[in-house]
XYZ file of C-alpha atoms in Angstrom:
783
model
C 86.100 137.227 151.154
C 89.657 138.497 150.661
C 90.995 138.912 147.121
C 94.318 137.214 146.409
C 97.237 139.467 145.698
C 99.087 139.001 142.406
C 101.851 136.834 143.850
C 99.270 134.332 145.096
C 97.390 134.156 141.803
C 97.758 131.295 139.362
C 98.641 131.900 135.720
C 94.968 131.518 134.820
C 94.016 134.149 137.430
C 96.612 136.550 135.996
C 95.267 136.024 132.479
C 91.660 136.517 133.541
C 92.176 139.617 135.667
C 95.036 141.432 133.943
C 96.342 140.167 130.598
C 93.078 139.385 128.783
C 91.406 142.748 129.581
C 94.571 144.603 128.555
C 94.693 142.873 125.151
C 90.968 142.789 124.403
C 90.631 146.550 124.514
C 92.149 146.897 121.048
C 91.578 143.564 119.330
C 87.831 142.793 119.457
C 87.224 139.525 117.577
C 90.749 139.115 116.213
C 92.104 137.159 119.164
C 92.075 133.466 120.118
C 93.157 131.898 123.397
C 94.730 128.502 124.052
C 95.164 128.007 120.324
C 96.374 124.495 119.475
C 99.191 124.597 116.938
C 100.373 120.965 116.922
C 98.639 117.649 117.533
C 101.310 116.262 119.861
C 103.957 113.761 118.794
C 102.861 110.126 118.623
C 105.182 107.825 120.562
C 105.606 104.089 120.106
C 106.379 102.466 123.450
C 106.524 98.709 123.205
C 103.277 97.844 121.447
C 101.381 100.882 122.752
C 100.880 104.147 120.904
C 100.285 107.404 122.808
C 100.429 111.131 122.036
C 102.419 113.827 123.785
C 100.542 116.935 124.858
C 99.928 119.275 121.888
C 101.525 122.726 121.825
C 99.204 125.619 122.657
C 99.686 129.366 122.325
C 98.214 131.413 125.214
C 97.059 134.235 122.909
C 97.136 134.529 119.122
C 96.454 137.944 117.563
C 95.370 138.263 113.931
C 95.833 140.846 111.218
C 92.875 139.096 109.536
C 91.517 135.559 109.277
C 94.299 134.601 106.890
C 97.249 135.979 108.824
C 98.187 135.852 112.511
C 100.520 138.675 113.484
C 101.550 138.109 117.121
C 101.623 135.685 120.057
C 101.471 136.445 123.767
C 102.872 134.066 126.378
C 101.464 134.457 129.891
C 103.179 133.624 133.205
C 102.117 134.015 136.814
C 103.320 137.002 138.832
C 106.095 135.051 140.529
C 107.995 135.400 137.255
C 109.400 138.536 135.639
C 107.626 140.352 132.789
C 110.048 138.994 130.173
C 110.263 135.463 131.581
C 108.033 133.960 128.876
C 109.500 135.954 125.991
C 111.871 133.240 124.758
C 108.976 130.785 124.588
C 106.838 133.361 122.775
C 109.665 134.014 120.305
C 110.028 130.280 119.649
C 106.332 130.041 118.838
C 106.465 133.209 116.722
C 109.340 131.839 114.641
C 107.521 128.541 114.225
C 104.377 130.382 113.097
C 106.144 132.984 110.913
C 104.910 135.913 113.030
C 106.562 139.349 113.239
C 105.775 140.087 116.918
C 106.100 138.158 120.192
C 105.039 139.244 123.691
C 105.229 137.991 127.247
C 103.466 139.196 130.386
C 103.163 138.405 134.071
C 100.220 140.741 134.630
C 102.369 143.797 135.492
C 103.327 144.814 131.942
C 104.225 143.378 128.520
C 107.597 142.717 126.927
C 107.750 142.864 123.126
C 110.165 141.375 120.597
C 109.865 142.858 117.108
C 111.310 140.429 114.532
C 111.198 143.070 111.796
C 113.567 145.441 113.607
C 115.154 143.206 116.261
C 114.091 145.602 119.030
C 112.783 144.571 122.462
C 110.565 146.941 124.435
C 108.844 147.074 127.822
C 105.194 148.148 127.434
C 102.904 149.310 130.227
C 99.942 147.030 130.933
C 97.331 149.538 129.708
C 99.335 150.491 126.592
C 99.340 147.198 124.734
C 99.203 148.038 120.984
C 95.790 147.898 119.327
C 95.176 145.873 116.187
C 95.339 148.989 114.017
C 98.593 150.150 115.641
C 100.279 146.785 115.163
C 99.058 146.409 111.576
C 100.316 149.907 110.723
C 103.708 149.065 112.224
C 103.820 145.784 110.293
C 103.036 147.446 106.967
C 105.619 150.183 107.627
C 108.420 147.897 108.869
C 108.053 145.065 106.353
C 110.481 144.742 103.421
C 113.318 146.302 105.384
C 111.277 149.364 106.263
C 110.200 150.059 102.682
C 106.585 149.133 103.404
C 104.164 147.245 101.177
C 102.693 147.852 97.754
C 98.941 147.814 97.201
C 99.326 144.455 95.458
C 101.075 142.953 98.481
C 98.467 144.409 100.810
C 95.713 142.977 98.654
C 97.018 139.403 98.891
C 97.815 139.704 102.603
C 94.225 140.682 103.268
C 92.717 138.012 100.989
C 91.061 135.279 103.126
C 91.560 131.554 102.724
C 88.813 129.396 101.297
C 86.658 128.097 104.139
C 83.460 126.097 104.457
C 81.850 123.617 106.805
C 83.339 120.744 104.801
C 86.948 122.015 104.730
C 89.441 122.320 107.539
C 91.418 125.495 108.307
C 95.096 125.371 107.358
C 97.574 123.987 109.863
C 100.296 126.388 110.916
C 102.880 125.094 108.421
C 100.372 125.119 105.560
C 99.529 128.720 106.391
C 103.239 129.540 106.473
C 103.735 127.939 103.067
C 100.722 129.676 101.504
C 101.484 133.098 102.985
C 105.145 133.024 102.019
C 104.290 131.921 98.489
C 101.499 134.379 97.693
C 103.359 137.290 99.287
C 106.515 136.477 97.307
C 104.447 136.342 94.110
C 102.902 139.710 94.974
C 106.454 141.076 95.219
C 107.193 139.779 91.715
C 109.025 136.483 92.341
C 108.569 134.213 89.305
C 110.103 130.870 90.352
C 109.298 129.299 93.735
C 109.996 125.930 95.359
C 107.897 124.472 98.196
C 109.265 121.404 99.996
C 106.688 119.581 102.119
C 106.912 116.009 103.402
C 104.555 113.388 102.009
C 101.273 113.434 103.897
C 101.448 117.072 104.988
C 98.936 118.398 102.461
C 100.883 119.731 99.467
C 97.795 119.660 97.252
C 95.652 121.410 99.852
C 98.385 124.031 100.136
C 98.445 124.408 96.346
C 94.665 124.846 96.309
C 94.757 127.658 98.889
C 97.570 129.373 96.953
C 95.558 129.201 93.720
C 92.316 130.247 95.421
C 93.787 133.319 97.115
C 95.684 134.469 94.016
C 92.568 134.119 91.863
C 90.315 135.885 94.371
C 92.814 138.720 94.804
C 92.978 139.050 90.990
C 96.737 138.584 91.013
C 96.398 135.573 88.705
C 93.630 134.541 86.322
C 94.785 131.520 84.238
C 96.328 128.566 86.060
C 97.957 125.382 84.769
C 98.459 122.467 87.193
C 100.998 119.994 85.796
C 101.509 116.400 86.970
C 103.004 113.239 85.505
C 100.416 110.705 86.668
C 96.732 110.542 86.007
C 95.970 109.575 89.596
C 97.639 112.761 90.854
C 95.435 114.883 88.620
C 92.217 113.050 89.479
C 92.931 113.006 93.215
C 93.584 116.739 93.181
C 90.429 117.638 91.228
C 88.127 115.372 93.240
C 89.564 116.154 96.664
C 91.433 119.359 97.546
C 90.400 121.361 94.464
C 86.751 120.241 94.598
C 85.496 123.638 95.938
C 86.374 125.192 92.570
C 85.511 122.179 90.418
C 83.372 124.276 88.046
C 86.422 126.427 87.284
C 88.523 123.379 86.323
C 89.174 121.658 82.980
C 91.319 118.550 82.555
C 93.170 119.112 79.281
C 92.567 116.512 76.579
C 94.043 117.506 73.212
C 92.143 114.718 71.436
C 88.862 116.481 72.256
C 87.615 118.652 69.387
C 86.758 121.585 71.655
C 89.888 121.338 73.822
C 91.203 124.867 73.207
C 87.778 126.393 73.824
C 87.518 124.470 77.108
C 90.976 125.664 78.154
C 90.075 129.294 77.522
C 86.727 129.027 79.314
C 88.175 127.662 82.570
C 90.382 129.555 84.998
C 92.205 126.410 86.198
C 93.498 123.720 83.818
C 94.994 120.389 84.865
C 97.291 118.506 82.493
C 99.693 115.582 82.235
C 103.180 116.311 80.925
C 103.113 113.540 78.349
C 99.792 114.798 76.985
C 101.266 118.258 76.612
C 104.318 116.856 74.798
C 102.508 114.190 72.732
C 103.266 110.582 71.895
C 105.632 111.403 69.057
C 106.855 114.737 70.349
C 104.055 116.628 68.587
C 104.411 119.295 71.314
C 100.685 119.905 71.704
C 101.395 122.608 74.258
C 102.371 124.936 71.393
C 98.697 125.076 70.404
C 98.225 127.303 73.444
C 99.582 130.875 73.179
C 102.936 131.334 74.952
C 101.774 133.943 77.398
C 98.382 132.410 78.114
C 98.989 130.973 81.574
C 100.123 133.333 84.329
C 100.560 130.663 87.048
C 101.848 127.092 86.774
C 101.889 124.574 89.648
C 104.403 121.771 89.045
C 103.445 118.756 91.164
C 106.201 116.305 92.206
C 108.728 118.580 90.536
C 111.650 116.304 91.457
C 110.587 114.030 88.598
C 110.632 114.578 84.854
C 110.843 118.333 84.380
C 113.628 118.635 86.949
C 116.067 117.543 84.252
C 117.289 120.478 82.175
C 117.320 118.703 78.798
C 114.110 116.710 79.315
C 111.208 116.948 76.890
C 108.943 117.853 79.786
C 111.096 120.884 80.672
C 110.151 122.254 77.259
C 106.622 122.808 78.577
C 107.900 125.007 81.407
C 110.283 126.858 79.108
C 107.512 127.540 76.608
C 105.317 129.131 79.301
C 108.285 130.954 80.811
C 106.383 134.202 81.420
C 104.128 132.453 83.936
C 104.919 132.349 87.637
C 105.971 128.738 88.297
C 105.747 126.951 91.653
C 107.520 123.617 92.087
C 106.154 121.335 94.807
C 107.820 118.192 96.140
C 108.589 116.213 99.260
C 112.041 115.322 97.953
C 113.817 117.970 95.866
C 116.453 116.507 93.608
C 119.985 117.760 93.033
C 122.588 116.028 90.854
C 124.874 116.725 87.930
C 121.952 116.512 85.483
C 118.943 117.362 87.651
C 118.396 120.428 89.808
C 115.185 121.771 91.291
C 117.119 124.606 92.929
C 118.819 125.743 89.728
C 115.417 126.130 88.125
C 113.085 127.156 90.975
C 115.574 128.644 93.421
C 116.053 127.795 97.106
C 112.890 126.549 98.843
C 110.701 129.415 99.980
C 109.439 127.118 102.726
C 110.327 123.621 103.965
C 108.293 121.355 106.221
C 110.166 118.103 106.747
C 109.167 114.566 107.661
C 111.099 115.052 110.884
C 109.055 118.122 111.836
C 105.803 116.461 110.795
C 106.454 113.508 113.119
C 107.596 115.853 115.905
C 104.389 117.903 115.615
C 102.197 114.801 115.533
C 100.869 115.431 112.028
C 102.699 112.411 110.591
C 102.791 108.832 111.848
C 105.930 107.408 113.470
C 107.101 103.942 112.531
C 109.053 100.939 113.653
C 111.286 98.823 111.437
C 111.495 95.042 111.386
C 114.775 94.049 109.772
C 114.568 90.460 108.533
C 117.811 88.660 107.746
C 117.699 85.627 105.477
C 120.392 82.952 105.463
C 121.300 83.864 101.861
C 121.311 87.661 102.379
C 125.079 87.926 102.233
C 125.500 85.415 99.477
C 124.478 82.186 97.766
C 126.560 80.135 95.355
C 125.085 77.375 93.173
C 126.587 73.930 93.401
C 128.766 72.759 90.555
C 126.647 72.160 87.476
C 123.394 73.170 89.242
C 120.502 73.643 86.819
C 117.593 76.068 87.015
C 113.985 74.903 86.558
C 114.389 75.215 82.785
C 117.331 72.819 82.788
C 119.933 75.510 82.148
C 123.163 75.594 84.116
C 123.363 78.494 86.568
C 126.398 80.726 86.267
C 128.868 79.897 89.020
C 129.299 83.054 91.113
C 128.224 84.577 94.421
C 124.679 85.952 94.345
C 123.351 88.317 97.032
C 120.520 90.785 97.785
C 121.450 92.913 94.766
C 120.862 89.930 92.478
C 117.732 88.232 93.764
C 114.766 88.839 91.421
C 116.714 91.234 89.179
C 117.664 90.743 85.493
C 121.088 89.167 85.258
C 120.713 87.821 88.792
C 118.769 84.836 90.012
C 115.204 84.035 91.097
C 114.937 81.735 94.102
C 111.513 80.190 94.596
C 112.111 79.375 98.243
C 113.183 82.954 98.953
C 109.914 84.260 97.489
C 107.944 81.818 99.647
C 109.894 82.690 102.796
C 109.346 86.432 102.331
C 105.648 85.840 101.653
C 105.401 83.616 104.729
C 107.029 86.237 106.951
C 104.569 88.885 105.714
C 101.652 86.506 106.253
C 102.682 85.540 109.791
C 103.095 89.196 110.744
C 99.613 90.024 109.465
C 98.103 87.003 111.212
C 99.604 88.208 114.484
C 98.718 91.897 114.132
C 95.636 92.057 111.909
C 95.052 90.488 108.508
C 93.077 93.421 107.115
C 95.927 95.949 107.429
C 96.599 97.757 104.164
C 99.993 96.515 103.008
C 102.298 97.518 100.145
C 104.996 95.063 99.078
C 107.693 96.738 96.982
C 109.295 94.174 94.674
C 112.294 94.277 92.344
C 110.341 94.162 89.067
C 106.792 93.844 87.769
C 107.334 90.100 87.278
C 108.674 89.811 90.818
C 105.524 91.571 92.017
C 103.426 88.926 90.224
C 105.413 86.062 91.757
C 104.945 87.635 95.197
C 101.203 88.035 94.571
C 100.911 84.320 93.771
C 102.916 83.303 96.837
C 100.834 85.512 99.137
C 97.586 84.194 97.642
C 98.680 80.613 98.291
C 99.555 81.397 101.901
C 96.293 83.282 102.490
C 93.794 81.016 100.741
C 91.184 81.563 103.457
C 91.246 85.332 102.908
C 91.377 85.040 99.118
C 88.361 82.716 99.298
C 86.421 85.471 101.077
C 87.489 88.062 98.483
C 89.776 87.331 95.510
C 91.088 90.918 95.707
C 92.702 90.258 99.091
C 96.046 90.337 97.229
C 96.401 92.290 93.982
C 99.377 93.262 91.839
C 99.193 96.986 91.081
C 101.819 97.875 88.474
C 102.125 99.980 85.349
C 101.368 97.158 82.897
C 98.665 95.441 84.953
C 95.330 96.766 83.688
C 93.292 94.851 86.261
C 95.557 95.910 89.117
C 95.422 99.566 88.118
C 91.629 99.383 88.090
C 91.839 98.453 91.779
C 94.147 101.320 92.758
C 91.345 103.698 93.776
C 89.879 100.970 95.983
C 93.244 100.241 97.560
C 93.869 103.860 98.539
C 90.278 104.427 99.668
C 89.757 104.797 103.413
C 86.331 103.152 103.244
C 87.118 100.240 100.909
C 88.409 97.089 102.606
C 89.830 95.466 99.472
C 92.437 95.071 98.108
C 94.323 94.562 101.378
C 97.776 93.669 100.053
C 99.202 95.367 96.954
C 102.364 94.024 95.358
C 104.134 96.573 93.174
C 107.478 97.750 91.862
C 107.374 101.495 91.144
C 103.744 102.555 90.790
C 102.912 103.042 94.477
C 106.283 104.511 95.440
C 105.087 108.079 95.005
C 101.982 110.172 94.526
C 99.281 107.653 95.458
C 97.484 108.880 98.559
C 97.550 105.657 100.611
C 96.060 106.940 103.868
C 95.508 103.587 105.582
C 98.817 101.856 104.808
C 100.019 100.156 107.989
C 102.701 97.842 106.610
C 105.356 98.669 104.010
C 107.468 95.734 102.874
C 110.810 96.422 101.210
C 111.917 93.566 98.977
C 113.758 95.609 96.371
C 117.080 97.396 96.330
C 116.802 101.147 96.822
C 119.945 103.218 96.553
C 118.285 106.590 95.986
C 117.491 108.557 99.138
C 114.769 110.378 97.172
C 113.019 107.111 96.337
C 113.494 105.815 99.870
C 111.872 108.924 101.368
C 108.991 108.686 98.929
C 108.368 105.037 99.844
C 108.486 105.725 103.587
C 106.031 108.530 102.892
C 103.426 105.958 101.793
C 102.826 105.152 105.459
C 103.096 108.527 107.196
C 99.487 109.674 106.914
C 97.437 109.534 110.115
C 93.786 108.470 110.297
C 93.165 108.599 114.028
C 89.438 107.786 113.918
C 90.150 104.684 111.856
C 92.970 103.579 114.176
C 95.892 104.486 111.887
C 98.448 106.086 114.240
C 101.676 104.354 113.236
C 103.058 102.017 110.631
C 105.635 99.295 110.266
C 108.410 98.863 107.724
C 109.494 95.264 107.097
C 112.874 95.223 105.390
C 114.320 92.144 103.647
C 117.232 93.897 101.872
C 118.722 96.212 104.518
C 117.287 99.223 102.708
C 116.594 100.949 106.026
C 120.324 101.516 106.426
C 119.405 104.869 104.841
C 118.207 106.001 108.277
C 121.868 106.242 109.276
C 122.680 108.420 106.265
C 123.281 112.125 107.049
C 120.952 112.955 104.126
C 117.992 111.297 105.882
C 115.637 114.243 106.280
C 118.663 116.505 106.185
C 119.829 119.024 103.564
C 118.703 118.583 99.967
C 120.618 115.592 98.694
C 123.165 115.274 95.911
C 122.018 112.074 94.221
C 124.246 109.848 92.153
C 123.216 108.086 88.969
C 121.774 104.598 89.458
C 122.390 101.806 86.999
C 120.669 98.850 88.633
C 117.324 97.813 87.208
C 114.447 99.143 89.228
C 116.353 102.025 90.810
C 116.130 104.890 88.375
C 113.667 107.739 88.119
C 112.025 107.290 84.730
C 111.238 110.505 82.961
C 109.345 109.206 79.968
C 106.030 107.461 80.716
C 103.801 105.500 78.413
C 101.647 107.887 76.440
C 98.198 106.763 77.514
C 97.029 109.209 80.160
C 96.153 106.265 82.408
C 99.673 104.888 82.405
C 102.245 105.613 85.121
C 105.987 105.903 84.528
C 107.577 102.765 83.105
C 108.356 100.061 85.644
C 111.360 97.745 85.300
C 110.751 94.320 83.813
C 113.198 91.480 83.639
C 114.590 89.556 80.754
C 113.619 85.926 80.688
C 117.199 84.700 80.713
C 117.238 85.087 84.498
C 117.640 81.607 86.041
C 114.879 80.374 88.325
C 115.933 78.043 91.105
C 113.279 75.670 92.450
C 112.583 75.445 96.188
C 114.719 72.325 96.513
C 117.637 73.973 94.733
C 118.162 76.562 97.482
C 116.568 76.395 100.920
C 115.915 79.827 102.383
C 115.038 80.654 105.981
C 114.906 83.621 108.349
C 117.930 83.617 110.661
C 117.393 86.905 112.524
C 114.818 89.632 113.174
C 115.262 92.940 114.957
C 112.633 95.523 115.822
C 113.928 99.101 115.652
C 112.253 102.339 116.699
C 113.636 105.612 115.311
C 113.145 109.186 116.444
C 112.134 112.032 114.142
C 115.794 112.550 113.187
C 116.139 108.948 112.014
C 118.274 108.178 115.075
C 117.903 104.705 116.574
C 116.065 104.787 119.893
C 115.788 101.041 120.466
C 116.664 97.901 118.581
C 115.328 94.869 120.337
C 112.910 92.025 120.166
C 109.522 93.037 121.572
C 109.679 90.118 124.030
C 113.090 91.334 125.247
C 111.597 94.793 125.715
C 108.714 93.334 127.726
C 110.992 91.120 129.833
C 113.350 93.990 130.648
C 110.551 96.313 131.720
C 108.686 93.728 133.810
C 111.874 92.794 135.667
C 112.543 96.471 136.196
C 109.224 96.656 138.072
C 109.327 93.200 139.736
C 112.869 91.944 140.239
C 111.924 88.321 140.858
C 109.107 85.879 140.185
C 108.195 85.898 143.874
C 107.928 89.717 143.794
C 105.483 89.513 140.920
C 103.452 86.692 142.522
C 103.188 88.738 145.718
C 101.944 91.738 143.717
C 99.445 89.596 141.807
C 98.019 88.066 144.992
C 97.806 91.384 146.850
C 96.130 93.326 144.030
C 92.420 93.819 144.648
C 91.878 94.197 140.909
C 94.166 92.491 138.402
C 93.208 95.275 135.981
C 95.545 97.539 137.986
C 98.543 95.427 136.941
C 97.452 95.567 133.301
C 97.308 99.374 133.541
C 100.782 99.461 135.115
C 102.143 97.532 132.153
C 100.430 99.907 129.729
C 102.284 102.790 131.346
C 105.505 100.921 130.510
C 104.396 100.604 126.899
C 103.343 96.960 127.179
C 99.914 95.838 126.003
C 99.585 92.310 127.350
C 96.546 91.418 125.241
C 98.114 92.620 121.998
C 101.378 90.880 122.852
C 99.609 87.590 123.563
C 97.903 87.845 120.205
C 101.240 88.615 118.562
C 102.746 85.487 120.120
C 99.760 83.250 119.374
C 99.095 82.750 123.109
C 95.637 84.270 123.472
C 94.336 81.258 125.460
C 97.043 81.647 128.123
C 96.135 83.462 131.351
C 97.645 86.945 131.756
C 99.422 85.855 134.926
C 100.995 82.854 133.220
C 101.982 84.847 130.153
C 103.784 87.461 132.257
C 105.578 84.758 134.247
C 106.519 82.955 131.042
C 107.890 86.042 129.266
C 109.724 87.584 132.192
C 110.810 84.613 134.277
C 110.656 81.595 131.968
C 107.887 79.865 133.931
C 105.736 77.196 132.266
C 102.398 78.778 131.281
C 98.913 77.390 131.836
C 95.921 78.207 129.682
C 92.779 79.650 131.240
C 91.000 76.405 130.395
C 93.615 74.387 132.312
C 93.244 76.649 135.355
C 89.440 76.443 135.162
C 89.532 72.634 134.989
C 91.837 72.513 138.027
C 89.304 74.549 139.994
C 86.533 72.138 139.029
C 88.695 69.139 140.016
C 89.049 70.581 143.516
C 85.250 70.653 143.768
C 85.297 74.353 144.569
C 81.662 74.897 143.548
C 80.295 72.421 146.114
C 80.622 75.217 148.735
C 77.776 76.987 147.021
C 74.317 75.858 146.058
C 71.406 76.796 143.888
C 71.488 80.007 141.883
C 74.641 81.281 143.641
C 76.546 78.243 142.372
C 75.096 78.693 138.874
C 76.254 82.329 138.831
C 79.792 81.316 139.840
C 79.881 78.633 137.165
C 78.908 81.234 134.525
C 81.654 83.519 135.855
C 84.129 80.657 135.518
C 83.122 80.257 131.882
C 83.620 84.019 131.445
C 87.117 83.699 132.880
C 87.920 80.741 130.637
C 86.856 82.632 127.509
C 87.924 86.200 128.287
C 90.149 86.425 131.364
C 90.153 87.453 135.013
C 89.251 91.113 134.425
C 85.834 90.017 133.213
C 85.188 88.187 136.520
C 86.377 91.074 138.722
C 84.035 93.681 137.251
C 80.626 93.579 138.957
C 79.135 95.069 135.780
C 79.418 91.592 134.259
C 76.239 90.667 136.141
C 74.254 92.976 133.847
C 75.024 90.788 130.801
C 72.361 88.611 129.222
C 74.108 85.456 130.509
C 72.778 86.243 133.984
C 69.277 87.371 132.941
C 67.606 84.269 134.451
C 68.841 85.285 137.903
C 67.580 88.870 137.911
C 69.297 92.223 137.936
C 72.763 92.676 139.532
C 71.277 93.845 142.866
C 69.185 90.660 143.116
C 72.103 88.426 142.096
C 74.293 89.917 144.823
C 71.607 89.068 147.390
C 71.925 85.381 146.399
C 75.283 85.500 148.210
C 73.962 87.433 151.207
C 74.837 90.929 150.006
C 77.595 92.759 148.126
C 80.341 92.071 150.697
C 79.726 88.318 150.611
C 79.523 88.378 146.799
C 82.945 90.076 146.698
C 84.285 87.470 149.162
C 83.029 84.711 146.876
C 84.787 86.290 143.882
C 87.991 86.588 145.903
C 87.651 82.936 146.904
C 87.199 81.981 143.254
C 90.302 83.969 142.227
C 92.400 82.324 144.944
C 91.363 78.927 143.620
C 92.094 79.917 140.028
C 95.614 80.933 140.978
C 96.276 78.207 143.534
C 98.883 76.797 141.151
C 101.522 79.510 140.984
C 104.101 79.345 138.211
C 107.422 77.671 138.787
C 110.452 78.616 136.703
């Protein structure tokens, strides 16, 4: 058998015979092949969700388990040696690697990011692991090399176990950059990572590696919400739980506990004290040598805040600020305090890589959105005259504005109808103007979902800062395994921090002017839980808040925020002093007029469905039915074209698959439109061509009226009658699949092979099924 020459070999042949042996000689176990670095972007097409192909690196070479050092991109021998170098360099930059290589099996081409040099290397002279590590240590820091302290942290492994996952590429970038900068002496660092990308996991690996390398020994983790502390201790920091103490100054042995644990977690307001007692001063100034500041865009970001005093007091410690949304304004600056971000991983990049869920937006326009004016002398439900002026979205449900009962009911109805069409057990957060507005929305949703509330009274729960019962349900709401509560109405509490992994619907019924707050709220839905079916989420907007997607600051440079004066829009620095309390949420004054449902009729006048790309750019804005109609007509120009295709298809399942490739899921769409009893054929003709639809039951009855079954007798007829019932209940695909004969419904007639013989063999059985189908679809739709 002749051996192929190089030009005839595939890329895989070249790798097997030339590139892999050349690399392996000097790298032993520090090499991986076909290493997946992204999960593949999730795309929303119509009502179908599908992933792009993930990105893979042909070869990844490692300095040690914690630090990759080079990538190699392979090409077949029809390409030049350097043909794949640009791709390798792109991957190397993405992965923070100092060396990139390409090869076609003849030689290697190297790009050295530390010096900028590019070099051709003979096939049998590829650098060994030791050679490349020596070069890295010599060339780093502008050729000044590394200190022993830097080398120590570089060589310190990550925490790993069977119950933890290895860091994703961006998490490794963030950890490596941070610990290496600390080893070089940097004292203030800022990490910017989008919500849902694992900031706390990243913080844990930073702390773990610094402790194990003996670069740090006493750590303080600061947060401003109890849930953030508890989540961190119980989840990402659980491997070192025995090393952790949650600071409680009211405990008699608090200071002893602090000194006997390497890692201490604390809430800002506990450190400061209810009456500015400044409890933190009980701890020696230089005690902590590392402080992690969670959600650093809040509270301590303000220079003159009481919380900043904590950071200033422990100024000798290395301090790392972590946030998804750094804040910059005249009075607040993360960058002034922590410096420019040492690493940024944005929402845009997270969606592009497939680590964060994409979303669609349903913009709902109400007839009073642009303005409502009371009639002359109109009274509210208390009998007070309503001030005569124009009220609009900025006024509804806010202090000094107006509360319209019918508006509340219409918003609640729209939410309810959406959930009925798409799944009533979808975790949903409804953001309301105030805590009282959240209670009114809870009541309205309960009344519209009495059947679900009857099954479990926690179907709808208000979760706000002052609601003790609601806060007790927060852990259940964010739990992946707990079904209830399903719908949470809130104002501020769930806008940030809470790890809501299964949120599939975010409802915006409050005014949001701050891009920081808007990003945080969108971040409540971005987490992916693929095994549980959470791949995307929907934003339902009643106040045109999603106009922020058109803002240049959407996922762009760090924003310059303005000061917000409207109730419910500010970032509140000072929380209640109980450790279980979140930041204060806006409440209304009771002078706000309430207009009964007969005093102002509210209705939906328009809905648009928008899909955005990772940059926040509008891809499509259309009704889902319009999308379906356009795509079906693109495939079948006329009704007769479609009927011809339907009749000629051996299996109607083929047409369903064709639609799925267009991004159209007929079954899901029928459910969405409340037309599940309509035959697929009729539904398609109705949507695309305006034909009058028939239900499956109507088609089945027409077949019976024509006395179709009289052609058959005995058990063969009985089998066909069961198949007709199957069609009536589930659709034509059920009838077409011969596997249906294995179901218990047919048990009295034997196994499938015996049933087929009732018709005279498989061919005659298939003819009978075809005959049945032709009778089912004898009435073709007419537009």
